[in-house]
Coordinates of C-alpha atoms in Angstrom, one line a residue:
X181 CA -65.4 -78.7 -130.4
X182 CA -68.7 -80.5 -129.2
X183 CA -70.4 -77.8 -127.5
X184 CA -69.4 -74.1 -127.1
X185 CA -71.0 -71.3 -125.3
X186 CA -71.6 -68.2 -128.2
X187 CA -73.2 -65.5 -126.1
X188 CA -75.0 -64.3 -122.5
X189 CA -77.5 -62.0 -122.0
X190 CA -79.7 -60.6 -120.3
X191 CA -83.6 -60.8 -121.4
X192 CA -85.1 -57.5 -119.4
X193 CA -88.8 -58.3 -120.5
X194 CA -91.6 -60.5 -122.2
X195 CA -89.6 -62.4 -124.8
X196 CA -89.5 -65.2 -127.3
X197 CA -89.5 -67.8 -124.8
X198 CA -91.6 -66.6 -122.2
X199 CA -93.1 -63.8 -120.1
X200 CA -90.5 -63.5 -117.4
X201 CA -87.1 -61.7 -117.4
X202 CA -84.1 -64.2 -117.3
X203 CA -80.7 -64.8 -118.0
X204 CA -80.0 -66.7 -121.5
X205 CA -77.2 -68.2 -122.8
X206 CA -76.4 -69.2 -126.4
X207 CA -74.9 -72.7 -127.0
X208 CA -73.7 -74.6 -130.4
X209 CA -74.1 -77.8 -130.2
X210 CA -72.7 -80.3 -133.0
X211 CA -74.4 -83.8 -131.2
X212 CA -78.0 -84.7 -130.8
X213 CA -78.9 -82.0 -127.8
X214 CA -81.0 -83.9 -125.6
X215 CA -77.9 -85.0 -123.0
X216 CA -76.4 -81.8 -122.7
X217 CA -79.7 -80.1 -122.1
X218 CA -81.0 -82.5 -119.6
X219 CA -77.6 -81.5 -118.0
X220 CA -78.0 -77.9 -118.0
X221 CA -81.3 -78.2 -116.0
X222 CA -79.7 -80.9 -114.0
X223 CA -77.1 -78.0 -113.0
X224 CA -79.0 -74.9 -113.3
X225 CA -81.1 -76.5 -110.2
X226 CA -78.2 -77.4 -108.4
X227 CA -77.1 -74.0 -108.2
X228 CA -80.0 -71.8 -107.8
X229 CA -80.0 -73.9 -104.5
X230 CA -77.1 -72.6 -102.6
X231 CA -77.6 -68.4 -104.0
X232 CA -81.7 -68.4 -103.0
X233 CA -83.5 -69.3 -105.9
X234 CA -84.3 -72.7 -106.3
X235 CA -87.8 -71.0 -107.1
X236 CA -86.9 -69.7 -110.3
X237 CA -87.5 -71.7 -113.8
X238 CA -85.6 -73.0 -116.7
X239 CA -86.6 -73.5 -120.5
X240 CA -84.8 -74.1 -123.8
X241 CA -85.1 -73.6 -127.2
X242 CA -83.3 -75.9 -129.9
X243 CA -82.5 -74.8 -133.5
X244 CA -80.5 -76.4 -135.7
X245 CA -77.0 -76.1 -134.8
X246 CA -77.5 -75.3 -131.3
X247 CA -79.6 -74.1 -128.2
X248 CA -80.9 -71.0 -126.2
X249 CA -81.0 -72.2 -122.2
X250 CA -82.8 -69.4 -119.9
X251 CA -83.3 -69.3 -116.3
X252 CA -85.8 -66.7 -115.0
X253 CA -85.1 -64.1 -112.5
X254 CA -85.8 -61.6 -110.7
X255 CA -85.1 -57.9 -112.5
X256 CA -82.6 -56.6 -109.8
X257 CA -80.3 -60.0 -109.8
X258 CA -80.2 -60.6 -114.0
X259 CA -76.3 -60.0 -114.3
X260 CA -75.8 -62.4 -111.1
X261 CA -78.2 -65.1 -113.2
X262 CA -76.3 -64.8 -116.3
X263 CA -73.2 -65.7 -114.1
X264 CA -75.2 -68.5 -113.3
X265 CA -76.5 -69.9 -116.5
X266 CA -72.7 -69.6 -117.5
X267 CA -71.7 -71.6 -114.4
X268 CA -74.4 -74.1 -114.6
X269 CA -73.5 -74.8 -118.6
X270 CA -70.0 -75.5 -117.6
X271 CA -70.8 -77.9 -115.1
X272 CA -73.4 -79.4 -117.9
X273 CA -70.4 -80.0 -120.3
X274 CA -68.2 -81.4 -118.1
X275 CA -70.4 -84.0 -116.8
X276 CA -71.4 -85.0 -120.3
X277 CA -67.6 -84.9 -121.8
X278 CA -65.7 -86.2 -118.5
X279 CA -63.7 -82.6 -118.0
X280 CA -63.4 -80.7 -114.8
X281 CA -66.3 -78.5 -113.8
X282 CA -66.1 -75.8 -111.7
X283 CA -65.2 -76.8 -108.2
X284 CA -68.2 -75.9 -105.5
X285 CA -66.4 -74.9 -102.7
X286 CA -65.0 -71.6 -104.9
X287 CA -67.9 -71.0 -107.3
X288 CA -70.5 -71.4 -104.8
X289 CA -69.3 -68.4 -102.3
X290 CA -68.7 -66.6 -105.7
X291 CA -71.9 -66.7 -106.7
X292 CA -73.5 -66.0 -103.3
X293 CA -71.2 -62.6 -103.1
X294 CA -72.6 -61.2 -106.9
X295 CA -76.2 -62.0 -105.7
X296 CA -75.5 -60.2 -102.3
X297 CA -74.0 -57.3 -103.7
X298 CA -76.6 -56.8 -106.9
X299 CA -80.2 -57.5 -105.0
X300 CA -81.8 -54.4 -104.7
X301 CA -84.9 -54.9 -102.7
X302 CA -86.1 -51.7 -103.0
X303 CA -86.5 -52.0 -106.4
X304 CA -88.6 -55.0 -106.3
X305 CA -91.1 -53.1 -103.7
X306 CA -91.4 -50.6 -106.3
X307 CA -92.1 -53.0 -109.6
X308 CA -94.6 -54.5 -107.1
X309 CA -96.5 -51.6 -105.8
X310 CA -96.5 -50.0 -109.3
X311 CA -97.9 -53.7 -110.6
X312 CA -100.8 -53.3 -108.0
X313 CA -101.5 -49.8 -108.6
X314 CA -101.8 -50.2 -112.5
X315 CA -99.2 -47.6 -113.0
X316 CA -96.2 -47.9 -115.7
X317 CA -93.1 -48.7 -114.7
X318 CA -89.6 -49.0 -116.1
X319 CA -86.2 -49.8 -115.1
X320 CA -82.7 -50.2 -116.3
X321 CA -79.1 -49.3 -115.1
X322 CA -79.5 -45.9 -114.3
X323 CA -82.4 -44.8 -114.0
X324 CA -86.2 -46.6 -112.5
X325 CA -89.3 -44.5 -113.8
X326 CA -92.7 -44.8 -112.9
X327 CA -95.8 -43.9 -115.2
X328 CA -95.2 -42.0 -118.4
X329 CA -94.9 -38.6 -120.4
X330 CA -96.0 -35.6 -118.0
X331 CA -96.7 -37.8 -114.8
X332 CA -93.0 -39.5 -115.0
X333 CA -91.2 -39.2 -111.9
X334 CA -87.6 -40.6 -112.1
X335 CA -85.1 -42.2 -109.8
X336 CA -81.6 -43.6 -109.4
X337 CA -81.9 -47.5 -108.9
X338 CA -79.7 -47.0 -105.7
X339 CA -82.0 -44.0 -104.2
X340 CA -85.6 -45.2 -104.4
X341 CA -88.5 -44.2 -102.1
X342 CA -90.9 -46.7 -100.3
X343 CA -93.7 -46.9 -102.4
X344 CA -95.9 -45.7 -99.2
X345 CA -93.9 -42.0 -100.1
X346 CA -95.6 -42.0 -103.9
X347 CA -98.4 -40.4 -104.7
X348 CA -99.8 -43.0 -106.9
X349 CA -103.5 -41.4 -108.3
X350 CA -101.1 -38.7 -109.8
X351 CA -98.9 -41.1 -112.1
X352 CA -100.8 -41.9 -115.0
X353 CA -99.9 -43.9 -118.6
X354 CA -100.1 -42.6 -122.2
X355 CA -101.3 -44.1 -125.3
X356 CA -98.6 -46.1 -126.9
X357 CA -98.5 -48.1 -130.3
X358 CA -95.7 -50.7 -131.2
X359 CA -94.6 -51.4 -134.4
X360 CA -92.6 -54.5 -136.2
X361 CA -92.0 -56.0 -139.4
X362 CA -89.5 -56.8 -141.7
X363 CA -89.7 -54.1 -144.0
X364 CA -91.9 -50.6 -143.9
X365 CA -91.8 -50.8 -139.8
X366 CA -90.1 -47.0 -139.7
X367 CA -92.1 -45.3 -142.4
X368 CA -95.0 -46.6 -140.5
X369 CA -93.9 -45.6 -137.3
X370 CA -93.6 -42.4 -139.4
X371 CA -97.1 -42.0 -141.1
X372 CA -98.4 -42.5 -137.5
X373 CA -96.6 -40.0 -135.8
X374 CA -98.2 -37.4 -138.6
X375 CA -101.5 -38.9 -137.8
X376 CA -101.2 -37.9 -133.8
X377 CA -100.1 -34.6 -134.6
X378 CA -102.8 -34.3 -137.3
X379 CA -105.1 -35.0 -134.6
X380 CA -103.5 -32.8 -131.7
X381 CA -101.4 -34.7 -129.7
X382 CA -97.7 -34.1 -129.0
X383 CA -96.4 -37.4 -130.7
X384 CA -93.1 -39.3 -129.9
X385 CA -91.4 -41.5 -131.8
X386 CA -88.5 -44.4 -131.8
X387 CA -86.6 -45.6 -134.9
X388 CA -83.5 -46.7 -136.2
X389 CA -82.4 -43.2 -136.9
X390 CA -83.5 -41.0 -134.1
X391 CA -86.0 -40.6 -131.3
X392 CA -88.1 -38.0 -131.2
X393 CA -91.0 -35.7 -129.5
X394 CA -93.1 -33.7 -131.5
X395 CA -90.4 -31.4 -133.6
X396 CA -87.5 -32.1 -131.1
X397 CA -85.0 -34.5 -132.0
X398 CA -83.5 -35.6 -128.7
X399 CA -80.8 -37.8 -130.2
X400 CA -79.8 -39.3 -133.8
X401 CA -79.1 -43.4 -133.9
X402 CA -80.7 -46.6 -133.9
X403 CA -83.2 -46.1 -130.9
X404 CA -85.4 -49.4 -132.2
X405 CA -84.3 -51.2 -129.1
X406 CA -85.5 -51.0 -125.5
X407 CA -83.4 -48.1 -124.2
X408 CA -84.9 -46.0 -126.8
X409 CA -88.5 -47.1 -125.9
X410 CA -87.7 -45.9 -121.9
X411 CA -85.9 -42.9 -122.7
X412 CA -88.8 -42.0 -125.1
X413 CA -91.9 -42.6 -122.5
X414 CA -90.0 -40.4 -119.9
X415 CA -90.2 -37.5 -121.7
X416 CA -92.6 -34.8 -119.9
X417 CA -94.0 -33.7 -123.1
X418 CA -95.0 -36.6 -125.2
X419 CA -98.6 -36.7 -125.4
X420 CA -99.0 -40.2 -127.6
X421 CA -96.3 -42.4 -128.7
X422 CA -95.3 -44.5 -131.4
X423 CA -92.7 -47.1 -131.3
X424 CA -90.5 -48.8 -134.0
X425 CA -89.5 -52.5 -132.2
X426 CA -86.9 -53.9 -134.4
X427 CA -86.3 -57.8 -134.2
X428 CA -82.5 -57.4 -132.7
X429 CA -84.3 -55.6 -129.6
X430 CA -86.8 -58.5 -129.1
X431 CA -84.1 -60.9 -129.4
X432 CA -81.5 -59.6 -127.3
X433 CA -83.6 -57.7 -124.8
X434 CA -87.0 -58.6 -125.2
X435 CA -90.4 -55.8 -124.8
X436 CA -89.0 -52.5 -123.6
X437 CA -92.0 -52.0 -122.0
X438 CA -94.2 -53.8 -120.5
X439 CA -97.6 -52.8 -122.0
X440 CA -98.9 -51.0 -124.9
X441 CA -103.0 -50.0 -126.6
X442 CA -102.1 -51.5 -130.0
X443 CA -98.8 -53.2 -131.6
X444 CA -98.7 -53.4 -135.6
X445 CA -96.7 -56.0 -137.8
X446 CA -96.4 -54.9 -141.0
X447 CA -95.4 -58.0 -142.6
X448 CA -92.2 -61.0 -142.2
X449 CA -89.7 -62.2 -144.5
X450 CA -86.1 -63.5 -144.6
X451 CA -83.6 -61.1 -143.0
X452 CA -81.3 -61.3 -140.5
X453 CA -81.6 -65.1 -141.0
X454 CA -79.0 -67.1 -138.8
X455 CA -78.5 -65.0 -135.9
X456 CA -79.9 -65.8 -132.1
X457 CA -80.6 -69.6 -133.5
X458 CA -83.5 -67.6 -136.3
X459 CA -82.5 -69.8 -139.0
X460 CA -85.6 -69.1 -141.4
X461 CA -88.8 -67.4 -141.8
X462 CA -91.1 -69.6 -140.3
X463 CA -88.6 -69.4 -136.8
X464 CA -88.6 -65.5 -137.3
X465 CA -92.3 -65.3 -137.5
X466 CA -92.6 -65.7 -133.6
X467 CA -90.4 -63.6 -133.0
X468 CA -91.8 -61.0 -134.7
X469 CA -95.0 -61.6 -133.0
X470 CA -93.3 -60.9 -129.1
X471 CA -95.0 -57.3 -128.9
X472 CA -98.3 -59.4 -129.1
X473 CA -96.8 -60.1 -125.4
X474 CA -97.3 -56.4 -124.6
X475 CA -101.4 -55.9 -124.9
X476 CA -103.6 -56.3 -122.5
X477 CA -107.8 -57.2 -122.6
X478 CA -109.0 -55.9 -125.4
X479 CA -105.9 -54.0 -127.2
X480 CA -105.9 -55.2 -131.1
X481 CA -103.0 -56.5 -132.9
X482 CA -102.7 -54.9 -136.8
X483 CA -101.5 -57.9 -139.6
X484 CA -101.0 -57.5 -142.7
X485 CA -103.9 -60.1 -144.4
X486 CA -101.5 -60.5 -147.1
X487 CA -99.0 -62.1 -145.3
X488 CA -99.1 -65.6 -145.8
X489 CA -97.0 -66.8 -142.6
X490 CA -98.5 -64.3 -140.4
X491 CA -102.0 -65.2 -141.1
X492 CA -101.6 -69.1 -140.2
X493 CA -99.6 -67.9 -137.4
X494 CA -102.4 -65.5 -135.9
X495 CA -104.7 -68.6 -136.1
X496 CA -103.3 -69.9 -133.2
X497 CA -103.6 -66.7 -130.9
X498 CA -106.6 -65.4 -129.0
X499 CA -106.2 -61.9 -129.4
X500 CA -108.0 -59.6 -130.9
X501 CA -107.0 -59.0 -134.6
X502 CA -107.6 -56.6 -136.8
X503 CA -106.6 -57.0 -140.7
X504 CA -105.6 -54.9 -143.4
X505 CA -104.9 -55.6 -146.7
X506 CA -104.3 -54.4 -150.4
X507 CA -107.1 -57.0 -151.7
X508 CA -110.5 -55.7 -150.8
X509 CA -111.6 -59.2 -151.5
X510 CA -109.4 -61.1 -148.9
X511 CA -111.5 -63.8 -147.3
X512 CA -109.8 -62.8 -143.9
X513 CA -111.9 -59.0 -144.1
X514 CA -115.2 -60.5 -144.6
X515 CA -114.5 -63.3 -141.9
X516 CA -113.5 -60.8 -139.3
X517 CA -115.9 -58.0 -140.0
X518 CA -119.0 -60.2 -140.1
X519 CA -117.9 -60.8 -136.3
X520 CA -118.0 -57.3 -135.5
X521 CA -114.4 -56.7 -136.4
X522 CA -112.3 -53.7 -137.8
X523 CA -110.4 -54.1 -141.0
X524 CA -108.3 -52.3 -143.2
X525 CA -108.5 -52.2 -147.5
X526 CA -108.3 -50.3 -150.6
X527 CA -110.6 -50.1 -153.0
X528 CA -111.0 -48.1 -156.0
X529 CA -108.2 -46.2 -155.2
X530 CA -109.4 -45.7 -151.6
X531 CA -108.4 -46.8 -148.1
X532 CA -111.5 -48.0 -146.1
X533 CA -111.8 -48.7 -142.6
X534 CA -114.7 -51.2 -142.1
X535 CA -116.1 -51.5 -138.6
X536 CA -118.7 -54.5 -138.7
X537 CA -121.4 -53.4 -141.3
X538 CA -119.9 -49.2 -140.7
X539 CA -117.9 -48.5 -143.5
X540 CA -115.8 -45.1 -143.4
X541 CA -113.6 -43.6 -146.7
X542 CA -110.4 -42.9 -145.0
X543 CA -107.9 -41.3 -147.9
X544 CA -107.4 -41.6 -151.6
X545 CA -104.2 -43.3 -152.2
X546 CA -103.3 -41.0 -154.8
X547 CA -103.5 -37.8 -151.8
X548 CA -100.9 -39.9 -149.9
X549 CA -97.7 -38.1 -151.5
X550 CA -95.5 -41.8 -150.5
X551 CA -97.5 -43.5 -152.2
X552 CA -96.5 -41.6 -155.5
X553 CA -99.6 -41.6 -157.2
X554 CA -100.4 -45.3 -156.1
X555 CA -97.6 -46.7 -157.9
X556 CA -95.9 -47.6 -154.3
X557 CA -97.7 -50.2 -152.8
X558 CA -96.3 -50.5 -150.3
X559 CA -96.6 -47.5 -149.1
X560 CA -100.0 -47.9 -149.3
X561 CA -99.8 -50.6 -147.0
X562 CA -98.1 -49.0 -144.8
X563 CA -100.4 -46.4 -144.6
X564 CA -103.0 -49.3 -144.1
X565 CA -101.3 -50.3 -141.2
X566 CA -100.8 -46.8 -139.5
X567 CA -104.8 -46.1 -140.4
X568 CA -105.6 -49.3 -138.4
X569 CA -103.3 -47.9 -135.6
X570 CA -104.7 -44.5 -135.4
X571 CA -108.3 -45.9 -135.3
X572 CA -107.4 -48.4 -133.1
X573 CA -106.5 -44.8 -130.3
X574 CA -109.3 -43.4 -131.3
X575 CA -108.2 -40.8 -133.4
X576 CA -110.9 -39.5 -136.2
X577 CA -110.8 -40.5 -139.4
X578 CA -110.4 -36.4 -140.7
X579 CA -106.7 -36.5 -138.9
X580 CA -105.8 -39.8 -140.5
X581 CA -106.4 -38.5 -143.6
X582 CA -104.5 -35.1 -142.9
X583 CA -101.7 -36.9 -141.4
X584 CA -101.2 -39.2 -144.3
X585 CA -101.4 -36.1 -146.5
X586 CA -99.1 -34.3 -145.0
X587 CA -96.7 -36.9 -144.7
X588 CA -94.3 -36.5 -147.6
X589 CA -92.6 -39.7 -147.7
X590 CA -89.6 -37.3 -148.6
X591 CA -86.3 -37.0 -147.0
X592 CA -87.2 -34.8 -144.4
X593 CA -90.2 -36.8 -143.4
X594 CA -89.1 -40.2 -143.9
X595 CA -84.7 -40.0 -145.0
X596 CA -83.6 -43.0 -147.0
X597 CA -86.6 -44.4 -147.6
X598 CA -88.6 -43.8 -150.8
X599 CA -87.0 -40.4 -151.5
X600 CA -87.6 -39.4 -155.3
X601 CA -86.3 -36.4 -157.3
X602 CA -86.9 -35.3 -160.8
X603 CA -84.3 -33.1 -162.5
X604 CA -85.8 -31.6 -165.7
X605 CA -82.8 -31.3 -168.4
X606 CA -82.4 -30.4 -172.3
X607 CA -83.6 -33.9 -173.7
X608 CA -86.0 -35.4 -170.8
X609 CA -86.0 -36.2 -167.6
X610 CA -83.5 -37.3 -164.5
X611 CA -85.2 -39.3 -162.0
X612 CA -83.5 -40.3 -158.6
X613 CA -84.6 -43.1 -156.1
X614 CA -82.7 -43.1 -152.7
X615 CA -83.7 -46.1 -150.6
X616 CA -83.0 -48.4 -148.0
X617 CA -84.1 -51.4 -149.7
X618 CA -82.1 -54.2 -148.3
X619 CA -84.2 -57.9 -148.2
X620 CA -85.0 -59.6 -151.1
X621 CA -88.8 -58.8 -150.0
X622 CA -88.1 -54.6 -149.6
X623 CA -86.5 -55.3 -153.1
X624 CA -89.8 -57.1 -155.0
X625 CA -91.7 -54.2 -153.6
X626 CA -89.8 -51.4 -155.0
X627 CA -89.2 -53.3 -158.3
X628 CA -92.7 -53.3 -159.0
X629 CA -92.8 -49.4 -158.2
X630 CA -89.4 -48.9 -160.7
X631 CA -91.4 -51.0 -163.1
X632 CA -94.0 -48.3 -163.2
X633 CA -92.1 -45.6 -163.8
X634 CA -90.5 -44.3 -167.4
X635 CA -87.4 -44.9 -168.0
X636 CA -84.8 -45.2 -171.2
X637 CA -82.1 -46.4 -169.0
X638 CA -81.8 -47.6 -165.2
X639 CA -78.8 -47.4 -163.1
X640 CA -78.6 -49.2 -160.2
X641 CA -76.6 -48.8 -157.0
X642 CA -76.3 -51.5 -154.3
X643 CA -74.5 -53.1 -151.8
X644 CA -74.5 -55.6 -148.7
X645 CA -74.1 -56.1 -145.3
X646 CA -71.9 -59.3 -144.6
X647 CA -73.9 -60.7 -141.7
X648 CA -76.4 -61.5 -144.3
X649 CA -76.6 -65.3 -145.3
X650 CA -74.7 -65.4 -149.1
X651 CA -78.7 -67.0 -150.4
X652 CA -79.8 -64.1 -149.0
X653 CA -78.0 -61.7 -150.4
X654 CA -78.3 -63.9 -153.7
X655 CA -82.1 -63.9 -153.0
X656 CA -81.4 -59.6 -152.6
X657 CA -79.5 -59.5 -156.1
X658 CA -82.2 -61.3 -157.9
X659 CA -84.8 -58.8 -157.1
X660 CA -83.0 -56.0 -158.0
X661 CA -81.5 -57.5 -161.0
X662 CA -85.4 -58.1 -162.1
X663 CA -85.5 -54.1 -162.9
X664 CA -82.4 -55.2 -165.4
X665 CA -80.4 -52.5 -164.9
X666 CA -78.3 -50.6 -167.8
X667 CA -75.7 -49.7 -165.2
X668 CA -75.0 -51.8 -161.7
X669 CA -72.9 -50.2 -159.6
X670 CA -71.7 -52.4 -156.8
X671 CA -70.4 -50.9 -153.5
X672 CA -68.8 -52.1 -150.9
X673 CA -69.7 -51.0 -147.1
X674 CA -67.3 -50.2 -145.1
X675 CA -67.2 -51.1 -141.7
X676 CA -69.9 -53.6 -142.4
X677 CA -68.0 -56.6 -143.6
X678 CA -68.8 -58.1 -140.1
X679 CA -66.7 -61.2 -140.3
X680 CA -66.5 -61.6 -144.0
X681 CA -63.2 -60.6 -145.9
X682 CA -62.6 -57.1 -147.8
X683 CA -64.5 -57.1 -151.0
X684 CA -66.0 -60.3 -150.5
X685 CA -69.8 -59.4 -150.9
X686 CA -69.3 -57.2 -153.7
X687 CA -68.0 -59.7 -155.5
X688 CA -70.7 -62.4 -154.1
X689 CA -73.3 -59.6 -155.9
X690 CA -71.4 -59.0 -159.1
X691 CA -71.4 -63.4 -159.4
X692 CA -74.8 -63.3 -158.9
X693 CA -76.1 -60.6 -161.3
X694 CA -73.8 -62.1 -164.0
X695 CA -75.7 -65.3 -163.4
X696 CA -78.9 -63.9 -163.3
X697 CA -78.0 -62.2 -167.0
X698 CA -76.8 -59.0 -166.3
X699 CA -73.3 -58.5 -169.1
X700 CA -69.6 -58.3 -167.0
X701 CA -69.4 -55.3 -168.6
X702 CA -72.3 -53.5 -167.3
X703 CA -71.3 -53.9 -163.5
X704 CA -68.6 -52.0 -161.6
X705 CA -67.4 -52.6 -158.3
X706 CA -66.7 -49.2 -155.7
X707 CA -64.7 -49.2 -152.4
X708 CA -68.1 -47.4 -150.8
X709 CA -71.3 -45.6 -151.3
X710 CA -69.9 -42.5 -151.9
X711 CA -68.0 -43.1 -154.1
X712 CA -70.7 -44.9 -156.6
X713 CA -73.2 -42.8 -156.1
X714 CA -71.4 -40.1 -157.4
X715 CA -70.6 -41.9 -160.3
X716 CA -74.1 -42.4 -160.9
X717 CA -74.6 -38.8 -161.0
X718 CA -71.6 -38.3 -163.2
X719 CA -73.3 -40.7 -166.0
X720 CA -77.2 -39.7 -165.9
X721 CA -78.6 -38.4 -169.0
X722 CA -81.6 -37.5 -169.7
X723 CA -84.5 -40.6 -169.7
X724 CA -82.9 -42.2 -166.8
X725 CA -83.5 -43.6 -163.7
X726 CA -81.1 -43.6 -161.0
X727 CA -82.0 -46.0 -157.9
X728 CA -79.6 -45.8 -155.0
X729 CA -79.9 -48.4 -152.8
X730 CA -78.2 -46.3 -149.6
X731 CA -77.6 -48.6 -147.3
X732 CA -75.2 -46.6 -145.5
X733 CA -73.5 -42.8 -145.6
X734 CA -77.1 -42.1 -146.8
X735 CA -76.8 -38.3 -145.8
X736 CA -73.7 -38.5 -147.9
X737 CA -75.7 -40.2 -150.5
X738 CA -78.3 -37.0 -150.2
X739 CA -75.9 -34.5 -149.7
X740 CA -74.5 -35.3 -153.3
X741 CA -77.7 -35.7 -154.8
X742 CA -78.5 -32.2 -154.1
X743 CA -75.0 -31.0 -154.6
X744 CA -75.4 -32.7 -158.5
X745 CA -79.5 -31.0 -158.5
X746 CA -77.7 -27.6 -157.7
X747 CA -74.9 -27.3 -160.0
X748 CA -76.7 -29.0 -162.7
X749 CA -78.1 -26.8 -165.1
X750 CA -82.2 -27.4 -165.3
X751 CA -85.2 -27.7 -163.0
X752 CA -85.7 -30.3 -159.9
X753 CA -88.3 -31.3 -157.7

């Protein structure tokens, strides 16, 4: 089939393509795309006119194997616009292939009815009034709200007040930070929240594991998308917020909130390629930079000066940038401070903040528990990103130091990410690391830390979800095997096959490990991470370092580690 509709969805906020809420379809095109896209644009204009939305815009993005086709829409008719977009695509395919397309005599009345039923003029009136008053506005299928935190007012979409009934001066905002990136965003978010808490604020955060205000966990699960952002901003007790913003949410829905006071991108590397028409790191970089569209005026974008792809892309932006780097001699730092900019870097074990000609030592890396005495350099990088965010929010250096020192990076502060355990037994020490490294970039950073830990043997447990490309899984395996594990335990991830055959991914990992040079008899396959974790613990002996890459069933893995520590004679810490 030359043409196929593969996905249809709403983009509810600013997105990869433009600033407008939109109806988007992803389509597979197995020929030159120009003719079918021109036919779609023509058909879209023809269907927009009879439903009363002729003024809406169209745009598209072509990628290898297909295209994304967008029609802008007011927020109250996005579902109907998705129907119209699909109809326009069907019309275009019919015109190009000579087939039978939608019948205007039947389809036009259907679309008109859908738009009439979905329209909500009260919603649009409230949105426009909020814009005029400079008040935060959030909406979804279940709730519409004005203001953030203590000033928030919330209504059902079918019970909205008139703008004249609102006490606009009583509505306000709170400081908001966004964090995205391929690796380190969860840790950076949690470090930032710890700094906010140290500064005396009741910090709210969203993440891939939970949504929380202060010590109150609102819910567990993946809240790194638009829904989590809106839920947090509607909490009456949140005073300052930091949002984890994942690639999937950005591409599937766009930004969850319209404005932020600062946004940070930790890094951009190969991960989840092949989804939503993003097939390379070069294409992924603009997707991460969507967060910059929430920044207004002088609100800064915090970027990693050690990431070449980000540095190159940032040169095309007209946006205040705060750079951070592990290299104090990175030329971007001097260029920025010479222009009065703010940067952060590591020098002689100190995280230093420089604002123009003024420099302040913020915290020593050895004082940050998550950096493990300075050997976990990627967490020093994450700490610098959090430091930049805090500076942008006018949080004093003393609070930055206290917050980073109190963030332990353990299973309570940062579950499944760099959780270290040590167990003293007769004959030596058994060390255990539970981590989330799941792509080549993250694994290389973790491998650098592992090589600095004394160990007679490394026992490595790993797996991978099935929605990664074969070459991405191979890159991960090579990065993992660079620590030369004496035993490699490969686990299937039940429920995460995502289109692959059972045991297909473990066999792929095994083949690549053998190709890298790991002996066949050193590799074992397991039906799940729990079984592999239990086996690794049974085989542990003094001098071992167990590296448990717990991509799934992290709670079970951590529980098994604790059971082992409690039931094995010795002292642990």
